[in-house]
Amino acid sequence: GQQVMQIPQYQHVQEGEDFTTYCNSSTTLSNIQWYKQRPGGHPVFLIQLVKSGEVKKQKRLTFQFGEAKKNSSLHITATQTTDVGTYFCAGLLIQGAQKLVFGQGTRLTINP
Amino acid sequence: SAVISQKPSRDICQRGTSLTIQCQVDSQVTMMFWYRQQPGQSLTLIATANQGSEATYESGFVIDKFPISRPNLTFSTLTVSNMSPEDSSIYLCSPTTGLTEAFFGQGTRLTVV
C-alpha cells in the first residue's frame, strides 16, 4: 500500500544545533502536513504544504515541499529544549480514499 | 478548531474483555477517523466513520474486532473487542470537516493485562 517514508527515526542534538527530518512518498501527494507530538500528548498540527516547491516558515521552523510533490522536509534552526518531541509528516493522496498517510515519525531529543 | 473530548484517557483491562472509547466534538464534523498508535510507533488508521453508513476499515482491521458507531455528526465510539495484550496502544479519534488539517482527541492509553 501507499507509504510515506520518514527519516531519521531518531535524532539527538545539542541545544542550539540544527535538526532536519525528511519525508518521501512513492506517489505524488495532494498535500503534505506536519505534526508534532510531545511525549504523552497527541499530535498537533503544525502546517500544510500544497504547492509544488512551496516553502513556509514558522519562526525557527522551515518546511519545504518538493517540486514533484513527493518529498518534504522540516528544518529547525538552533533547537531549544521546547522542540523535544516526535515530528510526523502526513501525506494526503491525490487518488483514492481521502485519508492521511503518516510517516513513521522522527523522535527528537535535545541535550541542554 | 473544534473542542474534542475523548474518554477514557486511559484504562487497564483484562484480556478477553471489551472497551468502548467515546469521542465527542462540540461541532458537527463530516468524518471521524480512528487511529491506533502502538508504543513508539506512528499513527495507523483503523477506520473512517461517516454518519448513517457503516465504517470503512483499513487493511488488517475488521468490524468484529473494532466495531464503530456514528449515531450523529458530533459523536462516535470505537470498541476494542476481546482484547489481548497486543491491543495495548493509544487510540485516537480525529474528527474532520475537510482535509486541510487533522485534529485529534487527547487519546486513550489502553493497557491489556
PDB file of C-alpha atoms in Angstrom:
ATOM      1  CA  GLY A   1       0.000   0.000   0.000  1.00  0.00           C
ATOM      2  CA  GLN A   2       0.849   3.643  -0.130  1.00  0.00           C
ATOM      3  CA  GLN A   3       3.663   4.569   2.189  1.00  0.00           C
ATOM      4  CA  VAL A   4       5.294   7.720   3.345  1.00  0.00           C
ATOM      5  CA  MET A   5       8.829   7.088   4.479  1.00  0.00           C
ATOM      6  CA  GLN A   6      10.370   9.376   7.075  1.00  0.00           C
ATOM      7  CA  ILE A   7      13.968   9.567   8.248  1.00  0.00           C
ATOM      8  CA  PRO A   8      15.721   9.582  10.567  1.00  0.00           C
ATOM      9  CA  GLN A   9      13.770   7.592  13.134  1.00  0.00           C
ATOM     10  CA  TYR A  10      15.660   9.227  15.990  1.00  0.00           C
ATOM     11  CA  GLN A  11      17.794  12.333  16.295  1.00  0.00           C
ATOM     12  CA  HIS A  12      19.646  13.557  19.341  1.00  0.00           C
ATOM     13  CA  VAL A  13      21.206  17.009  19.229  1.00  0.00           C
ATOM     14  CA  GLN A  14      22.831  19.513  21.497  1.00  0.00           C
ATOM     15  CA  GLU A  15      20.702  22.526  22.257  1.00  0.00           C
ATOM     16  CA  GLY A  16      21.435  25.160  19.642  1.00  0.00           C
ATOM     17  CA  GLU A  17      22.185  22.692  16.875  1.00  0.00           C
ATOM     18  CA  ASP A  18      20.004  22.393  13.819  1.00  0.00           C
ATOM     19  CA  PHE A  19      17.683  19.481  13.063  1.00  0.00           C
ATOM     20  CA  THR A  20      16.141  18.177   9.854  1.00  0.00           C
ATOM     21  CA  THR A  21      13.675  15.395   9.152  1.00  0.00           C
ATOM     22  CA  TYR A  22      12.773  14.151   5.685  1.00  0.00           C
ATOM     23  CA  CYS A  23       9.719  12.530   4.155  1.00  0.00           C
ATOM     24  CA  ASN A  24       9.412  10.729   0.874  1.00  0.00           C
ATOM     25  CA  SER A  25       6.353   9.315  -0.868  1.00  0.00           C
ATOM     26  CA  SER A  26       6.343   6.799  -3.681  1.00  0.00           C
ATOM     27  CA  THR A  27       3.479   8.646  -5.336  1.00  0.00           C
ATOM     28  CA  THR A  28       2.523  12.259  -5.850  1.00  0.00           C
ATOM     29  CA  LEU A  29       0.692  13.846  -2.947  1.00  0.00           C
ATOM     30  CA  SER A  30      -2.158  16.322  -2.941  1.00  0.00           C
ATOM     31  CA  ASN A  31      -0.618  17.991   0.072  1.00  0.00           C
ATOM     32  CA  ILE A  32       1.631  17.210   2.965  1.00  0.00           C
ATOM     33  CA  GLN A  33       1.092  18.117   6.582  1.00  0.00           C
ATOM     34  CA  TRP A  34       3.417  18.193   9.562  1.00  0.00           C
ATOM     35  CA  TYR A  35       2.528  17.369  13.142  1.00  0.00           C
ATOM     36  CA  LYS A  36       4.347  17.488  16.461  1.00  0.00           C
ATOM     37  CA  GLN A  37       3.646  15.100  19.297  1.00  0.00           C
ATOM     38  CA  ARG A  38       5.078  15.853  22.695  1.00  0.00           C
ATOM     39  CA  PRO A  39       5.804  12.914  24.998  1.00  0.00           C
ATOM     40  CA  GLY A  40       2.495  11.737  26.446  1.00  0.00           C
ATOM     41  CA  GLY A  41       0.487  14.026  24.186  1.00  0.00           C
ATOM     42  CA  HIS A  42      -1.438  13.783  20.974  1.00  0.00           C
ATOM     43  CA  PRO A  43      -0.308  15.007  17.548  1.00  0.00           C
ATOM     44  CA  VAL A  44      -0.729  18.718  16.988  1.00  0.00           C
ATOM     45  CA  PHE A  45      -0.953  20.243  13.532  1.00  0.00           C
ATOM     46  CA  LEU A  46       1.962  22.464  12.534  1.00  0.00           C
ATOM     47  CA  ILE A  47       1.486  23.294   8.862  1.00  0.00           C
ATOM     48  CA  GLN A  48       0.195  22.211   5.496  1.00  0.00           C
ATOM     49  CA  LEU A  49       2.040  22.494   2.184  1.00  0.00           C
ATOM     50  CA  VAL A  50       0.056  22.309  -1.028  1.00  0.00           C
ATOM     51  CA  LYS A  51       2.006  23.812  -3.909  1.00  0.00           C
ATOM     52  CA  SER A  52       4.921  22.290  -5.751  1.00  0.00           C
ATOM     53  CA  GLY A  53       8.188  23.720  -4.398  1.00  0.00           C
ATOM     54  CA  GLU A  54       6.416  25.524  -1.570  1.00  0.00           C
ATOM     55  CA  VAL A  55       8.455  26.793   1.356  1.00  0.00           C
ATOM     56  CA  LYS A  56       6.908  28.008   4.592  1.00  0.00           C
ATOM     57  CA  LYS A  57       8.490  29.316   7.759  1.00  0.00           C
ATOM     58  CA  GLN A  58       7.297  29.436  11.328  1.00  0.00           C
ATOM     59  CA  LYS A  59       9.900  31.209  13.430  1.00  0.00           C
ATOM     60  CA  ARG A  60      12.793  28.719  13.593  1.00  0.00           C
ATOM     61  CA  LEU A  61      10.953  26.037  11.593  1.00  0.00           C
ATOM     62  CA  THR A  62      11.241  25.831   7.803  1.00  0.00           C
ATOM     63  CA  PHE A  63       9.042  23.469   5.805  1.00  0.00           C
ATOM     64  CA  GLN A  64       9.601  22.522   2.177  1.00  0.00           C
ATOM     65  CA  PHE A  65       7.538  20.614  -0.362  1.00  0.00           C
ATOM     66  CA  GLY A  66       9.401  19.131  -3.298  1.00  0.00           C
ATOM     67  CA  GLU A  67       8.856  20.119  -6.902  1.00  0.00           C
ATOM     68  CA  ALA A  68       7.389  16.715  -7.712  1.00  0.00           C
ATOM     69  CA  LYS A  69       5.176  16.832  -4.595  1.00  0.00           C
ATOM     70  CA  LYS A  70       6.634  13.554  -3.409  1.00  0.00           C
ATOM     71  CA  ASN A  71       9.007  14.703  -0.715  1.00  0.00           C
ATOM     72  CA  SER A  72       9.141  17.199   2.092  1.00  0.00           C
ATOM     73  CA  SER A  73      11.398  18.347   4.869  1.00  0.00           C
ATOM     74  CA  LEU A  74      11.209  20.106   8.194  1.00  0.00           C
ATOM     75  CA  HIS A  75      14.238  22.017   9.372  1.00  0.00           C
ATOM     76  CA  ILE A  76      14.609  23.520  12.837  1.00  0.00           C
ATOM     77  CA  THR A  77      17.311  26.125  13.317  1.00  0.00           C
ATOM     78  CA  ALA A  78      19.027  26.425  16.675  1.00  0.00           C
ATOM     79  CA  THR A  79      16.980  23.868  18.563  1.00  0.00           C
ATOM     80  CA  GLN A  80      15.618  24.608  22.008  1.00  0.00           C
ATOM     81  CA  THR A  81      14.517  22.178  24.693  1.00  0.00           C
ATOM     82  CA  THR A  82      10.907  23.034  23.880  1.00  0.00           C
ATOM     83  CA  ASP A  83      11.400  21.430  20.467  1.00  0.00           C
ATOM     84  CA  VAL A  84      11.580  17.974  22.038  1.00  0.00           C
ATOM     85  CA  GLY A  85       9.006  15.576  20.646  1.00  0.00           C
ATOM     86  CA  THR A  86       8.185  13.403  17.679  1.00  0.00           C
ATOM     87  CA  TYR A  87       7.617  15.064  14.328  1.00  0.00           C
ATOM     88  CA  PHE A  88       5.337  13.353  11.832  1.00  0.00           C
ATOM     89  CA  CYS A  89       4.719  14.132   8.219  1.00  0.00           C
ATOM     90  CA  ALA A  90       1.376  13.056   6.753  1.00  0.00           C
ATOM     91  CA  GLY A  91       0.602  12.929   3.077  1.00  0.00           C
ATOM     92  CA  LEU A  92      -2.814  13.315   1.529  1.00  0.00           C
ATOM     93  CA  LEU A  93      -3.149  11.083  -1.503  1.00  0.00           C
ATOM     94  CA  ILE A  94      -4.336  12.510  -4.798  1.00  0.00           C
ATOM     95  CA  GLN A  95      -6.305   9.471  -5.803  1.00  0.00           C
ATOM     96  CA  GLY A  96      -8.407   7.029  -3.892  1.00  0.00           C
ATOM     97  CA  ALA A  97      -9.814   7.448  -0.424  1.00  0.00           C
ATOM     98  CA  GLN A  98      -9.325  10.840   1.146  1.00  0.00           C
ATOM     99  CA  LYS A  99      -7.132   9.971   4.083  1.00  0.00           C
ATOM    100  CA  LEU A 100      -3.795  10.939   5.532  1.00  0.00           C
ATOM    101  CA  VAL A 101      -0.860   8.559   5.411  1.00  0.00           C
ATOM    102  CA  PHE A 102       1.537   9.219   8.266  1.00  0.00           C
ATOM    103  CA  GLY A 103       5.271   8.816   8.139  1.00  0.00           C
ATOM    104  CA  GLN A 104       7.000   6.832  10.848  1.00  0.00           C
ATOM    105  CA  GLY A 105       7.978   9.955  12.714  1.00  0.00           C
ATOM    106  CA  THR A 106      11.289  11.370  13.887  1.00  0.00           C
ATOM    107  CA  ARG A 107      11.823  11.486  17.594  1.00  0.00           C
ATOM    108  CA  LEU A 108      13.913  14.497  18.565  1.00  0.00           C
ATOM    109  CA  THR A 109      15.721  14.635  21.879  1.00  0.00           C
ATOM    110  CA  ILE A 110      17.876  17.550  22.961  1.00  0.00           C
ATOM    111  CA  ASN A 111      20.777  17.752  25.337  1.00  0.00           C
ATOM    112  CA  PRO A 112      20.601  21.081  27.158  1.00  0.00           C
TER     113      PRO A 112
ATOM    114  CA  SER B   1     -10.681  24.495  15.990  1.00  0.00           C
ATOM    115  CA  ALA B   2     -13.221  22.093  17.447  1.00  0.00           C
ATOM    116  CA  VAL B   3     -13.134  21.014  21.065  1.00  0.00           C
ATOM    117  CA  ILE B   4     -12.706  17.256  21.201  1.00  0.00           C
ATOM    118  CA  SER B   5     -13.410  15.181  24.277  1.00  0.00           C
ATOM    119  CA  GLN B   6     -12.156  11.615  24.220  1.00  0.00           C
ATOM    120  CA  LYS B   7     -12.876   9.195  27.044  1.00  0.00           C
ATOM    121  CA  PRO B   8     -11.462   7.364  28.843  1.00  0.00           C
ATOM    122  CA  SER B   9      -7.997   8.876  28.829  1.00  0.00           C
ATOM    123  CA  ARG B  10      -6.519   5.593  29.959  1.00  0.00           C
ATOM    124  CA  ASP B  11      -7.583   2.171  31.117  1.00  0.00           C
ATOM    125  CA  ILE B  12      -6.143  -1.133  32.198  1.00  0.00           C
ATOM    126  CA  CYS B  13      -8.257  -4.043  31.047  1.00  0.00           C
ATOM    127  CA  GLN B  14      -8.267  -7.788  31.421  1.00  0.00           C
ATOM    128  CA  ARG B  15      -7.714  -9.861  28.324  1.00  0.00           C
ATOM    129  CA  GLY B  16     -10.896 -11.141  26.753  1.00  0.00           C
ATOM    130  CA  THR B  17     -12.919  -8.089  27.762  1.00  0.00           C
ATOM    131  CA  SER B  18     -14.013  -5.140  25.623  1.00  0.00           C
ATOM    132  CA  LEU B  19     -13.556  -1.402  25.972  1.00  0.00           C
ATOM    133  CA  THR B  20     -15.596   1.323  24.324  1.00  0.00           C
ATOM    134  CA  ILE B  21     -13.899   4.632  23.640  1.00  0.00           C
ATOM    135  CA  GLN B  22     -16.006   7.738  23.162  1.00  0.00           C
ATOM    136  CA  CYS B  23     -15.247  10.808  21.097  1.00  0.00           C
ATOM    137  CA  GLN B  24     -17.414  13.904  21.456  1.00  0.00           C
ATOM    138  CA  VAL B  25     -16.968  17.025  19.327  1.00  0.00           C
ATOM    139  CA  ASP B  26     -18.507  20.411  20.039  1.00  0.00           C
ATOM    140  CA  SER B  27     -19.410  20.959  16.383  1.00  0.00           C
ATOM    141  CA  GLN B  28     -20.666  18.847  13.518  1.00  0.00           C
ATOM    142  CA  VAL B  29     -17.996  17.072  11.530  1.00  0.00           C
ATOM    143  CA  THR B  30     -18.209  15.160   8.298  1.00  0.00           C
ATOM    144  CA  MET B  31     -15.865  12.325   9.001  1.00  0.00           C
ATOM    145  CA  MET B  32     -14.457  10.658  12.050  1.00  0.00           C
ATOM    146  CA  PHE B  33     -11.134   8.871  11.750  1.00  0.00           C
ATOM    147  CA  TRP B  34      -9.946   6.389  14.343  1.00  0.00           C
ATOM    148  CA  TYR B  35      -6.228   5.707  14.683  1.00  0.00           C
ATOM    149  CA  ARG B  36      -4.083   3.336  16.666  1.00  0.00           C
ATOM    150  CA  GLN B  37      -0.616   4.311  17.828  1.00  0.00           C
ATOM    151  CA  GLN B  38       1.416   1.476  19.236  1.00  0.00           C
ATOM    152  CA  PRO B  39       4.224   2.362  21.657  1.00  0.00           C
ATOM    153  CA  GLY B  40       6.919   4.350  19.906  1.00  0.00           C
ATOM    154  CA  GLN B  41       5.214   3.969  16.542  1.00  0.00           C
ATOM    155  CA  SER B  42       3.380   6.109  14.052  1.00  0.00           C
ATOM    156  CA  LEU B  43      -0.362   6.515  13.620  1.00  0.00           C
ATOM    157  CA  THR B  44      -2.175   3.736  11.811  1.00  0.00           C
ATOM    158  CA  LEU B  45      -5.657   4.379  10.506  1.00  0.00           C
ATOM    159  CA  ILE B  46      -8.170   1.837  11.764  1.00  0.00           C
ATOM    160  CA  ALA B  47     -11.313   3.066  10.050  1.00  0.00           C
ATOM    161  CA  THR B  48     -13.238   6.040   8.762  1.00  0.00           C
ATOM    162  CA  ALA B  49     -16.757   6.612  10.062  1.00  0.00           C
ATOM    163  CA  ASN B  50     -19.432   8.689   8.366  1.00  0.00           C
ATOM    164  CA  GLN B  51     -22.844   9.256   9.848  1.00  0.00           C
ATOM    165  CA  GLY B  52     -25.533   6.927   8.657  1.00  0.00           C
ATOM    166  CA  SER B  53     -23.245   4.458   6.972  1.00  0.00           C
ATOM    167  CA  GLU B  54     -21.006   1.638   8.009  1.00  0.00           C
ATOM    168  CA  ALA B  55     -17.441   2.490   8.791  1.00  0.00           C
ATOM    169  CA  THR B  56     -14.774   1.799   6.211  1.00  0.00           C
ATOM    170  CA  TYR B  57     -11.990  -0.323   7.647  1.00  0.00           C
ATOM    171  CA  GLU B  58      -8.356  -0.352   6.622  1.00  0.00           C
ATOM    172  CA  SER B  59      -6.475  -3.470   5.740  1.00  0.00           C
ATOM    173  CA  GLY B  60      -5.788  -5.524   8.844  1.00  0.00           C
ATOM    174  CA  PHE B  61      -8.732  -4.188  10.819  1.00  0.00           C
ATOM    175  CA  VAL B  62     -12.177  -5.778  10.936  1.00  0.00           C
ATOM    176  CA  ILE B  63     -15.546  -4.706  12.215  1.00  0.00           C
ATOM    177  CA  ASP B  64     -15.912  -7.644  14.606  1.00  0.00           C
ATOM    178  CA  LYS B  65     -12.760  -6.595  16.425  1.00  0.00           C
ATOM    179  CA  PHE B  66     -13.230  -2.819  16.217  1.00  0.00           C
ATOM    180  CA  PRO B  67     -16.931  -2.014  15.904  1.00  0.00           C
ATOM    181  CA  ILE B  68     -17.615   1.665  15.420  1.00  0.00           C
ATOM    182  CA  SER B  69     -20.766   3.676  15.936  1.00  0.00           C
ATOM    183  CA  ARG B  70     -21.522   7.106  14.499  1.00  0.00           C
ATOM    184  CA  PRO B  71     -25.033   7.995  15.625  1.00  0.00           C
ATOM    185  CA  ASN B  72     -24.728  11.693  14.766  1.00  0.00           C
ATOM    186  CA  LEU B  73     -22.299  14.279  13.431  1.00  0.00           C
ATOM    187  CA  THR B  74     -20.794  15.120  16.821  1.00  0.00           C
ATOM    188  CA  PHE B  75     -20.217  11.728  18.411  1.00  0.00           C
ATOM    189  CA  SER B  76     -18.577   8.392  17.696  1.00  0.00           C
ATOM    190  CA  THR B  77     -17.413   5.341  19.589  1.00  0.00           C
ATOM    191  CA  LEU B  78     -14.782   2.732  18.917  1.00  0.00           C
ATOM    192  CA  THR B  79     -14.921  -0.589  20.734  1.00  0.00           C
ATOM    193  CA  VAL B  80     -11.882  -2.794  21.125  1.00  0.00           C
ATOM    194  CA  SER B  81     -13.338  -6.281  21.473  1.00  0.00           C
ATOM    195  CA  ASN B  82     -11.997  -9.457  23.013  1.00  0.00           C
ATOM    196  CA  MET B  83      -8.798  -7.702  23.952  1.00  0.00           C
ATOM    197  CA  SER B  84      -5.361  -9.255  24.067  1.00  0.00           C
ATOM    198  CA  PRO B  85      -2.051  -7.708  25.192  1.00  0.00           C
ATOM    199  CA  GLU B  86      -1.288  -6.939  21.532  1.00  0.00           C
ATOM    200  CA  ASP B  87      -4.129  -4.392  21.625  1.00  0.00           C
ATOM    201  CA  SER B  88      -2.226  -2.289  24.140  1.00  0.00           C
ATOM    202  CA  SER B  89      -1.894   1.027  22.352  1.00  0.00           C
ATOM    203  CA  ILE B  90      -3.007   4.593  22.250  1.00  0.00           C
ATOM    204  CA  TYR B  91      -6.264   5.044  20.361  1.00  0.00           C
ATOM    205  CA  LEU B  92      -7.013   8.441  18.860  1.00  0.00           C
ATOM    206  CA  CYS B  93     -10.118   9.889  17.302  1.00  0.00           C
ATOM    207  CA  SER B  94      -9.722  12.559  14.655  1.00  0.00           C
ATOM    208  CA  PRO B  95     -12.854  14.400  13.601  1.00  0.00           C
ATOM    209  CA  THR B  96     -12.702  16.411  10.421  1.00  0.00           C
ATOM    210  CA  THR B  97     -14.868  18.550   8.196  1.00  0.00           C
ATOM    211  CA  GLY B  98     -12.318  18.581   5.444  1.00  0.00           C
ATOM    212  CA  LEU B  99      -8.783  17.605   4.747  1.00  0.00           C
ATOM    213  CA  THR B 100      -6.883  20.779   5.432  1.00  0.00           C
ATOM    214  CA  GLU B 101      -5.610  19.660   8.821  1.00  0.00           C
ATOM    215  CA  ALA B 102      -6.330  16.959  11.339  1.00  0.00           C
ATOM    216  CA  PHE B 103      -7.282  17.494  14.944  1.00  0.00           C
ATOM    217  CA  PHE B 104      -7.003  14.746  17.476  1.00  0.00           C
ATOM    218  CA  GLY B 105      -8.638  13.793  20.704  1.00  0.00           C
ATOM    219  CA  GLN B 106      -6.395  13.508  23.710  1.00  0.00           C
ATOM    220  CA  GLY B 107      -6.084   9.781  23.133  1.00  0.00           C
ATOM    221  CA  THR B 108      -6.956   6.682  25.127  1.00  0.00           C
ATOM    222  CA  ARG B 109      -3.978   4.827  26.511  1.00  0.00           C
ATOM    223  CA  LEU B 110      -5.023   1.195  26.745  1.00  0.00           C
ATOM    224  CA  THR B 111      -3.111  -1.488  28.585  1.00  0.00           C
ATOM    225  CA  VAL B 112      -4.326  -5.070  28.357  1.00  0.00           C
ATOM    226  CA  VAL B 113      -3.116  -7.458  31.036  1.00  0.00           C
TER     227      VAL B 113
END
